[in-house]
PDB file of C-alpha atoms in Angstrom:
ATOM      1  CA  SER Q 277      85.504 105.721  49.999  1.00 44.00           C
ATOM      2  CA  GLN Q 278      83.794 107.641  52.874  1.00 47.00           C
ATOM      3  CA  GLN Q 279      83.790 106.025  56.415  1.00 65.00           C
ATOM      4  CA  GLY Q 280      80.733 107.631  57.827  1.00 73.00           C
ATOM      5  CA  GLU Q 281      77.429 107.953  56.250  1.00 84.00           C
ATOM      6  CA  GLU Q 282      74.778 110.345  57.397  1.00 86.00           C
ATOM      7  CA  ASP Q 283      71.009 109.855  57.364  1.00 88.00           C
ATOM      8  CA  PRO Q 284      68.741 111.274  56.223  1.00 93.00           C
ATOM      9  CA  GLN Q 285      70.441 112.920  53.193  1.00 92.00           C
ATOM     10  CA  ALA Q 286      67.886 115.947  53.586  1.00 95.00           C
ATOM     11  CA  LEU Q 287      65.847 117.110  56.394  1.00 96.00           C
ATOM     12  CA  SER Q 288      63.228 119.978  56.314  1.00 96.00           C
ATOM     13  CA  ILE Q 289      61.626 121.235  59.524  1.00 96.00           C
ATOM     14  CA  GLN Q 290      59.885 124.219  61.005  1.00 97.00           C
ATOM     15  CA  GLU Q 291      61.658 126.571  63.355  1.00 97.00           C
ATOM     16  CA  GLY Q 292      61.315 125.425  66.941  1.00 97.00           C
ATOM     17  CA  GLU Q 293      61.137 121.723  66.145  1.00 97.00           C
ATOM     18  CA  ASN Q 294      63.943 119.370  66.925  1.00 97.00           C
ATOM     19  CA  ALA Q 295      66.316 117.949  64.192  1.00 97.00           C
ATOM     20  CA  THR Q 296      67.967 114.532  64.442  1.00 97.00           C
ATOM     21  CA  MET Q 297      70.643 113.320  62.242  1.00 96.00           C
ATOM     22  CA  ASN Q 298      72.326 109.943  62.309  1.00 96.00           C
ATOM     23  CA  CYS Q 299      75.706 108.694  61.275  1.00 94.00           C
ATOM     24  CA  SER Q 300      76.894 105.061  60.773  1.00 94.00           C
ATOM     25  CA  TYR Q 301      80.490 104.036  60.333  1.00 91.00           C
ATOM     26  CA  LYS Q 302      82.397 100.968  59.588  1.00 88.00           C
ATOM     27  CA  THR Q 303      85.657 100.510  61.433  1.00 84.00           C
ATOM     28  CA  SER Q 304      86.969 101.216  64.963  1.00 83.00           C
ATOM     29  CA  ILE Q 305      87.326 104.932  65.922  1.00 83.00           C
ATOM     30  CA  ASN Q 306      89.040 106.952  68.424  1.00 82.00           C
ATOM     31  CA  ASN Q 307      86.452 109.723  68.341  1.00 86.00           C
ATOM     32  CA  LEU Q 308      83.627 111.078  66.224  1.00 90.00           C
ATOM     33  CA  GLN Q 309      83.129 114.675  65.356  1.00 92.00           C
ATOM     34  CA  TRP Q 310      80.308 116.589  64.011  1.00 94.00           C
ATOM     35  CA  TYR Q 311      80.739 119.590  61.601  1.00 94.00           C
ATOM     36  CA  ARG Q 312      78.425 122.118  60.120  1.00 96.00           C
ATOM     37  CA  GLN Q 313      78.954 123.686  56.682  1.00 96.00           C
ATOM     38  CA  ASN Q 314      76.967 126.835  55.408  1.00 93.00           C
ATOM     39  CA  SER Q 315      76.341 127.150  51.736  1.00 83.00           C
ATOM     40  CA  GLY Q 316      79.479 125.316  50.484  1.00 71.00           C
ATOM     41  CA  ARG Q 317      81.750 127.219  52.716  1.00 82.00           C
ATOM     42  CA  GLY Q 318      84.334 126.117  55.296  1.00 87.00           C
ATOM     43  CA  LEU Q 319      83.373 123.485  57.910  1.00 92.00           C
ATOM     44  CA  VAL Q 320      82.729 124.611  61.564  1.00 93.00           C
ATOM     45  CA  HIS Q 321      83.600 122.127  64.282  1.00 92.00           C
ATOM     46  CA  LEU Q 322      80.506 121.508  66.590  1.00 95.00           C
ATOM     47  CA  ILE Q 323      81.282 118.874  69.040  1.00 93.00           C
ATOM     48  CA  LEU Q 324      83.550 115.841  69.517  1.00 91.00           C
ATOM     49  CA  ILE Q 325      82.724 112.655  71.380  1.00 93.00           C
ATOM     50  CA  ARG Q 326      85.240 110.150  72.287  1.00 90.00           C
ATOM     51  CA  SER Q 327      84.894 106.271  71.895  1.00 90.00           C
ATOM     52  CA  ASN Q 328      84.530 105.851  75.632  1.00 93.00           C
ATOM     53  CA  GLU Q 329      81.682 108.472  75.987  1.00 95.00           C
ATOM     54  CA  ARG Q 330      78.005 107.716  75.308  1.00 96.00           C
ATOM     55  CA  GLU Q 331      76.488 111.231  75.361  1.00 97.00           C
ATOM     56  CA  LYS Q 332      77.646 114.681  75.156  1.00 97.00           C
ATOM     57  CA  HIS Q 333      75.957 118.070  75.179  1.00 96.00           C
ATOM     58  CA  SER Q 334      76.914 121.554  73.986  1.00 95.00           C
ATOM     59  CA  GLY Q 335      74.230 124.198  74.067  1.00 96.00           C
ATOM     60  CA  ARG Q 336      71.276 122.991  71.952  1.00 97.00           C
ATOM     61  CA  LEU Q 337      73.327 120.179  70.596  1.00 97.00           C
ATOM     62  CA  ARG Q 338      73.206 116.631  72.010  1.00 98.00           C
ATOM     63  CA  VAL Q 339      75.386 113.772  70.557  1.00 98.00           C
ATOM     64  CA  THR Q 340      75.147 110.246  71.337  1.00 97.00           C
ATOM     65  CA  LEU Q 341      77.555 107.444  70.406  1.00 96.00           C
ATOM     66  CA  ASP Q 342      76.836 103.765  70.391  1.00 96.00           C
ATOM     67  CA  THR Q 343      80.095 101.942  69.421  1.00 94.00           C
ATOM     68  CA  SER Q 344      78.505  98.365  69.487  1.00 94.00           C
ATOM     69  CA  LYS Q 345      76.187  99.661  66.575  1.00 94.00           C
ATOM     70  CA  LYS Q 346      78.772 101.791  65.123  1.00 94.00           C
ATOM     71  CA  SER Q 347      76.471 104.764  64.995  1.00 95.00           C
ATOM     72  CA  SER Q 348      76.000 108.243  66.395  1.00 96.00           C
ATOM     73  CA  SER Q 349      73.260 110.815  66.323  1.00 97.00           C
ATOM     74  CA  LEU Q 350      73.178 114.624  66.480  1.00 97.00           C
ATOM     75  CA  LEU Q 351      70.135 116.281  67.946  1.00 98.00           C
ATOM     76  CA  ILE Q 352      69.498 120.007  67.609  1.00 97.00           C
ATOM     77  CA  THR Q 353      66.786 121.187  69.860  1.00 97.00           C
ATOM     78  CA  ALA Q 354      64.436 124.151  69.382  1.00 97.00           C
ATOM     79  CA  SER Q 355      65.926 124.671  65.860  1.00 97.00           C
ATOM     80  CA  ARG Q 356      66.327 128.131  64.330  1.00 97.00           C
ATOM     81  CA  ALA Q 357      66.479 129.341  60.768  1.00 96.00           C
ATOM     82  CA  ALA Q 358      70.175 130.090  61.172  1.00 95.00           C
ATOM     83  CA  ASP Q 359      70.706 126.222  61.873  1.00 97.00           C
ATOM     84  CA  THR Q 360      70.087 125.685  58.093  1.00 97.00           C
ATOM     85  CA  ALA Q 361      73.201 124.109  56.832  1.00 97.00           C
ATOM     86  CA  SER Q 362      74.828 120.739  55.993  1.00 96.00           C
ATOM     87  CA  TYR Q 363      75.952 118.571  58.855  1.00 96.00           C
ATOM     88  CA  PHE Q 364      78.874 116.138  58.592  1.00 95.00           C
ATOM     89  CA  CYS Q 365      80.081 113.386  60.859  1.00 93.00           C
ATOM     90  CA  ALA Q 366      83.774 112.598  60.742  1.00 91.00           C
ATOM     91  CA  THR Q 367      85.251 109.554  62.225  1.00 87.00           C
ATOM     92  CA  GLY Q 368      88.803 109.718  63.409  1.00 73.00           C
ATOM     93  CA  TRP Q 369      91.666 107.459  63.852  1.00 67.00           C
ATOM     94  CA  ALA Q 370      95.149 108.493  65.037  1.00 64.00           C
ATOM     95  CA  SER Q 371      97.946 106.634  63.563  1.00 63.00           C
ATOM     96  CA  GLY Q 372     101.768 107.309  63.340  1.00 61.00           C
ATOM     97  CA  GLY Q 373     101.312 110.734  64.904  1.00 61.00           C
ATOM     98  CA  SER Q 374      98.748 112.023  62.465  1.00 68.00           C
ATOM     99  CA  TYR Q 375      94.955 112.241  62.859  1.00 71.00           C
ATOM    100  CA  ILE Q 376      92.777 112.122  59.623  1.00 80.00           C
ATOM    101  CA  PRO Q 377      89.132 112.587  59.966  1.00 83.00           C
ATOM    102  CA  THR Q 378      86.934 110.803  57.385  1.00 86.00           C
ATOM    103  CA  PHE Q 379      83.703 112.562  56.376  1.00 90.00           C
ATOM    104  CA  GLY Q 380      80.355 111.185  55.232  1.00 88.00           C
ATOM    105  CA  ARG Q 381      78.193 112.902  52.590  1.00 90.00           C
ATOM    106  CA  GLY Q 382      76.324 114.947  55.096  1.00 93.00           C
ATOM    107  CA  THR Q 383      72.734 115.723  55.923  1.00 95.00           C
ATOM    108  CA  SER Q 384      71.289 118.904  54.386  1.00 95.00           C
ATOM    109  CA  LEU Q 385      68.995 120.552  56.996  1.00 97.00           C
ATOM    110  CA  ILE Q 386      66.638 123.265  56.163  1.00 97.00           C
ATOM    111  CA  VAL Q 387      64.801 125.040  58.958  1.00 97.00           C
ATOM    112  CA  HIS Q 388      61.883 127.112  57.756  1.00 96.00           C
ATOM    113  CA  PRO Q 389      61.064 130.308  59.814  1.00 93.00           C
TER     114      PRO Q 389
ATOM    115  CA  ASP E1102      93.520 135.498  66.522  1.00 60.00           C
ATOM    116  CA  ALA E1103      93.328 134.889  62.784  1.00 74.00           C
ATOM    117  CA  GLY E1104      91.731 131.657  61.678  1.00 92.00           C
ATOM    118  CA  VAL E1105      92.518 129.493  58.746  1.00 96.00           C
ATOM    119  CA  THR E1106      92.827 131.666  55.579  1.00 96.00           C
ATOM    120  CA  GLN E1107      92.793 130.536  51.947  1.00 97.00           C
ATOM    121  CA  SER E1108      93.352 132.362  48.702  1.00 97.00           C
ATOM    122  CA  PRO E1109      91.991 132.672  46.225  1.00 97.00           C
ATOM    123  CA  THR E1110      88.291 132.397  47.046  1.00 95.00           C
ATOM    124  CA  HIS E1111      87.328 131.599  43.396  1.00 96.00           C
ATOM    125  CA  LEU E1112      89.239 130.379  40.425  1.00 96.00           C
ATOM    126  CA  ILE E1113      88.504 129.420  36.831  1.00 97.00           C
ATOM    127  CA  LYS E1114      90.927 127.455  34.787  1.00 97.00           C
ATOM    128  CA  THR E1115      90.957 125.561  31.507  1.00 97.00           C
ATOM    129  CA  ARG E1116      91.421 121.858  31.175  1.00 97.00           C
ATOM    130  CA  GLY E1117      95.221 121.023  31.084  1.00 97.00           C
ATOM    131  CA  GLN E1118      96.341 124.036  33.064  1.00 97.00           C
ATOM    132  CA  GLN E1119      98.010 124.102  36.405  1.00 98.00           C
ATOM    133  CA  VAL E1120      96.666 125.633  39.462  1.00 98.00           C
ATOM    134  CA  THR E1121      98.102 126.651  43.025  1.00 98.00           C
ATOM    135  CA  LEU E1122      95.967 127.119  46.056  1.00 98.00           C
ATOM    136  CA  ARG E1123      97.318 128.751  49.199  1.00 98.00           C
ATOM    137  CA  CYS E1124      96.520 128.294  52.959  1.00 98.00           C
ATOM    138  CA  SER E1125      97.547 130.026  56.147  1.00 97.00           C
ATOM    139  CA  PRO E1126      96.905 127.958  59.263  1.00 96.00           C
ATOM    140  CA  LYS E1127      95.389 129.174  62.496  1.00 94.00           C
ATOM    141  CA  SER E1128      97.932 130.899  64.726  1.00 94.00           C
ATOM    142  CA  GLY E1129      99.693 128.299  66.864  1.00 91.00           C
ATOM    143  CA  HIS E1130      98.955 125.355  64.484  1.00 93.00           C
ATOM    144  CA  ASP E1131     101.636 123.427  62.711  1.00 93.00           C
ATOM    145  CA  THR E1132      99.706 120.875  60.566  1.00 93.00           C
ATOM    146  CA  VAL E1133      97.913 121.480  57.430  1.00 95.00           C
ATOM    147  CA  SER E1134      95.553 119.142  55.571  1.00 95.00           C
ATOM    148  CA  TRP E1135      93.880 119.528  52.278  1.00 97.00           C
ATOM    149  CA  TYR E1136      90.470 118.235  51.236  1.00 96.00           C
ATOM    150  CA  GLN E1137      88.546 118.162  47.976  1.00 97.00           C
ATOM    151  CA  GLN E1138      84.802 118.575  48.208  1.00 96.00           C
ATOM    152  CA  ALA E1139      82.625 117.890  45.142  1.00 94.00           C
ATOM    153  CA  LEU E1140      79.154 119.228  44.931  1.00 91.00           C
ATOM    154  CA  GLY E1141      76.853 117.294  47.203  1.00 88.00           C
ATOM    155  CA  GLN E1142      79.690 115.253  48.710  1.00 91.00           C
ATOM    156  CA  GLY E1143      81.691 115.244  51.900  1.00 92.00           C
ATOM    157  CA  PRO E1144      85.318 116.427  51.901  1.00 94.00           C
ATOM    158  CA  GLN E1145      87.823 113.891  50.657  1.00 94.00           C
ATOM    159  CA  PHE E1146      91.224 113.915  52.239  1.00 93.00           C
ATOM    160  CA  ILE E1147      94.083 114.777  49.892  1.00 96.00           C
ATOM    161  CA  PHE E1148      97.196 114.896  52.025  1.00 94.00           C
ATOM    162  CA  GLN E1149      98.528 116.294  55.279  1.00 93.00           C
ATOM    163  CA  TYR E1150     101.730 118.234  55.934  1.00 95.00           C
ATOM    164  CA  TYR E1151     103.736 118.485  59.160  1.00 93.00           C
ATOM    165  CA  GLU E1152     107.178 119.804  59.543  1.00 92.00           C
ATOM    166  CA  GLU E1153     107.360 120.639  55.754  1.00 94.00           C
ATOM    167  CA  GLU E1154     106.788 117.042  54.802  1.00 94.00           C
ATOM    168  CA  GLU E1155     103.928 115.198  53.474  1.00 93.00           C
ATOM    169  CA  ARG E1156     102.784 112.948  56.370  1.00 90.00           C
ATOM    170  CA  GLN E1157      99.684 111.240  55.001  1.00 88.00           C
ATOM    171  CA  ARG E1158      98.192 110.990  51.570  1.00 91.00           C
ATOM    172  CA  GLY E1159      94.635 110.115  50.523  1.00 91.00           C
ATOM    173  CA  ASN E1160      93.717 108.411  47.268  1.00 91.00           C
ATOM    174  CA  PHE E1161      94.599 111.188  44.790  1.00 96.00           C
ATOM    175  CA  PRO E1162      96.947 110.928  41.880  1.00 96.00           C
ATOM    176  CA  ASP E1163     100.378 112.432  41.641  1.00 96.00           C
ATOM    177  CA  ARG E1164      98.936 115.422  39.738  1.00 97.00           C
ATOM    178  CA  PHE E1165      98.065 116.738  43.266  1.00 98.00           C
ATOM    179  CA  SER E1166     101.185 117.915  45.049  1.00 97.00           C
ATOM    180  CA  GLY E1167     101.691 120.166  47.986  1.00 97.00           C
ATOM    181  CA  HIS E1168     104.233 122.066  49.962  1.00 97.00           C
ATOM    182  CA  GLN E1169     104.511 123.451  53.516  1.00 97.00           C
ATOM    183  CA  PHE E1170     106.726 126.424  54.379  1.00 97.00           C
ATOM    184  CA  PRO E1171     108.677 127.138  57.476  1.00 96.00           C
ATOM    185  CA  ASN E1172     105.965 129.441  58.700  1.00 95.00           C
ATOM    186  CA  TYR E1173     103.465 126.480  58.395  1.00 96.00           C
ATOM    187  CA  SER E1174     101.666 127.871  55.464  1.00 97.00           C
ATOM    188  CA  SER E1175     100.863 125.588  52.657  1.00 98.00           C
ATOM    189  CA  GLU E1176     100.210 125.296  48.954  1.00 98.00           C
ATOM    190  CA  LEU E1177      98.226 122.784  46.980  1.00 98.00           C
ATOM    191  CA  ASN E1178      99.310 122.354  43.373  1.00 98.00           C
ATOM    192  CA  VAL E1179      97.233 120.475  40.744  1.00 98.00           C
ATOM    193  CA  ASN E1180      98.680 119.864  37.319  1.00 97.00           C
ATOM    194  CA  ALA E1181      97.068 118.837  34.089  1.00 97.00           C
ATOM    195  CA  LEU E1182      93.594 119.922  35.283  1.00 97.00           C
ATOM    196  CA  LEU E1183      90.672 117.818  34.445  1.00 97.00           C
ATOM    197  CA  LEU E1184      87.013 118.770  34.334  1.00 97.00           C
ATOM    198  CA  GLY E1185      86.478 116.506  37.311  1.00 96.00           C
ATOM    199  CA  ASP E1186      88.935 118.537  39.444  1.00 98.00           C
ATOM    200  CA  SER E1187      86.170 121.156  39.777  1.00 97.00           C
ATOM    201  CA  ALA E1188      85.353 121.341  43.404  1.00 97.00           C
ATOM    202  CA  LEU E1189      85.702 123.319  46.684  1.00 97.00           C
ATOM    203  CA  TYR E1190      89.121 122.703  48.070  1.00 97.00           C
ATOM    204  CA  LEU E1191      89.326 123.083  51.831  1.00 97.00           C
ATOM    205  CA  CYS E1192      92.426 123.543  53.934  1.00 97.00           C
ATOM    206  CA  ALA E1193      92.281 122.690  57.642  1.00 95.00           C
ATOM    207  CA  SER E1194      94.917 123.257  60.272  1.00 94.00           C
ATOM    208  CA  SER E1195      95.600 121.512  63.617  1.00 91.00           C
ATOM    209  CA  LEU E1196      98.314 121.227  66.273  1.00 89.00           C
ATOM    210  CA  ALA E1197     100.002 117.868  66.226  1.00 84.00           C
ATOM    211  CA  GLY E1198      99.996 115.843  69.158  1.00 78.00           C
ATOM    212  CA  GLN E1199      96.943 117.598  70.704  1.00 76.00           C
ATOM    213  CA  VAL E1200      94.396 115.079  71.980  1.00 68.00           C
ATOM    214  CA  PRO E1201      91.942 115.122  70.613  1.00 68.00           C
ATOM    215  CA  GLU E1202      93.293 116.644  67.531  1.00 74.00           C
ATOM    216  CA  THR E1203      90.512 118.868  66.027  1.00 83.00           C
ATOM    217  CA  GLN E1204      90.920 120.413  62.621  1.00 88.00           C
ATOM    218  CA  TYR E1205      89.942 123.964  61.837  1.00 91.00           C
ATOM    219  CA  PHE E1206      88.814 124.735  58.483  1.00 94.00           C
ATOM    220  CA  GLY E1207      89.312 127.717  56.141  1.00 95.00           C
ATOM    221  CA  PRO E1208      86.504 129.010  53.911  1.00 94.00           C
ATOM    222  CA  GLY E1209      87.795 127.160  50.890  1.00 96.00           C
ATOM    223  CA  THR E1210      88.677 127.836  47.380  1.00 97.00           C
ATOM    224  CA  ARG E1211      86.165 127.045  44.613  1.00 96.00           C
ATOM    225  CA  LEU E1212      87.825 125.928  41.548  1.00 97.00           C
ATOM    226  CA  LEU E1213      85.972 125.599  38.192  1.00 97.00           C
ATOM    227  CA  VAL E1214      87.637 123.842  35.319  1.00 97.00           C
ATOM    228  CA  LEU E1215      86.221 124.509  31.885  1.00 97.00           C
TER     229      LEU E1215
END
């Protein structure tokens, strides 16, 4: 089963608008990461937020984490057509020397030019 | 600095056959993880290799096996292919012990089982 679940499943916006995606998870985590996937290709790591952090920025990306609600959000500001992709959250737990991220089903984002 | 590479990019097999997928990790990485991603789903963890041994395994049958070589590259083998094995197979590499441990993904191998 998948730990994190993204919401919405699909999002369609116009270029220039902001896009917000949410992720909920079930168990304790060390960190939460967001990945992007273009057209069924490999995943690209976007940003990692640790369990003791509440907000993190990277360029046009803003991630928040609320461990009490077991949820995270990814905000993409001033979206571009090139942001069209699927976005996945991955919750991580390190155990026995290994780290295995668990992915949700993703949010499919379409940005119309 | 080469990223994670996978071969082949696409593969068509027949039910019952066997398949081997290959992965070369990012330079400097020593850990390789394999994922299966069905259409419309997120990646599902198959197993992880470190120091040529399987370190962690997800909920996949024994038909899925792997190997890691001394140069850290890895293979994923699937025996007795089923139609349901059709998916994108992703390899990810990382450096053990790095905190936090971030995985870098290859472009994937798309397997179609007919």
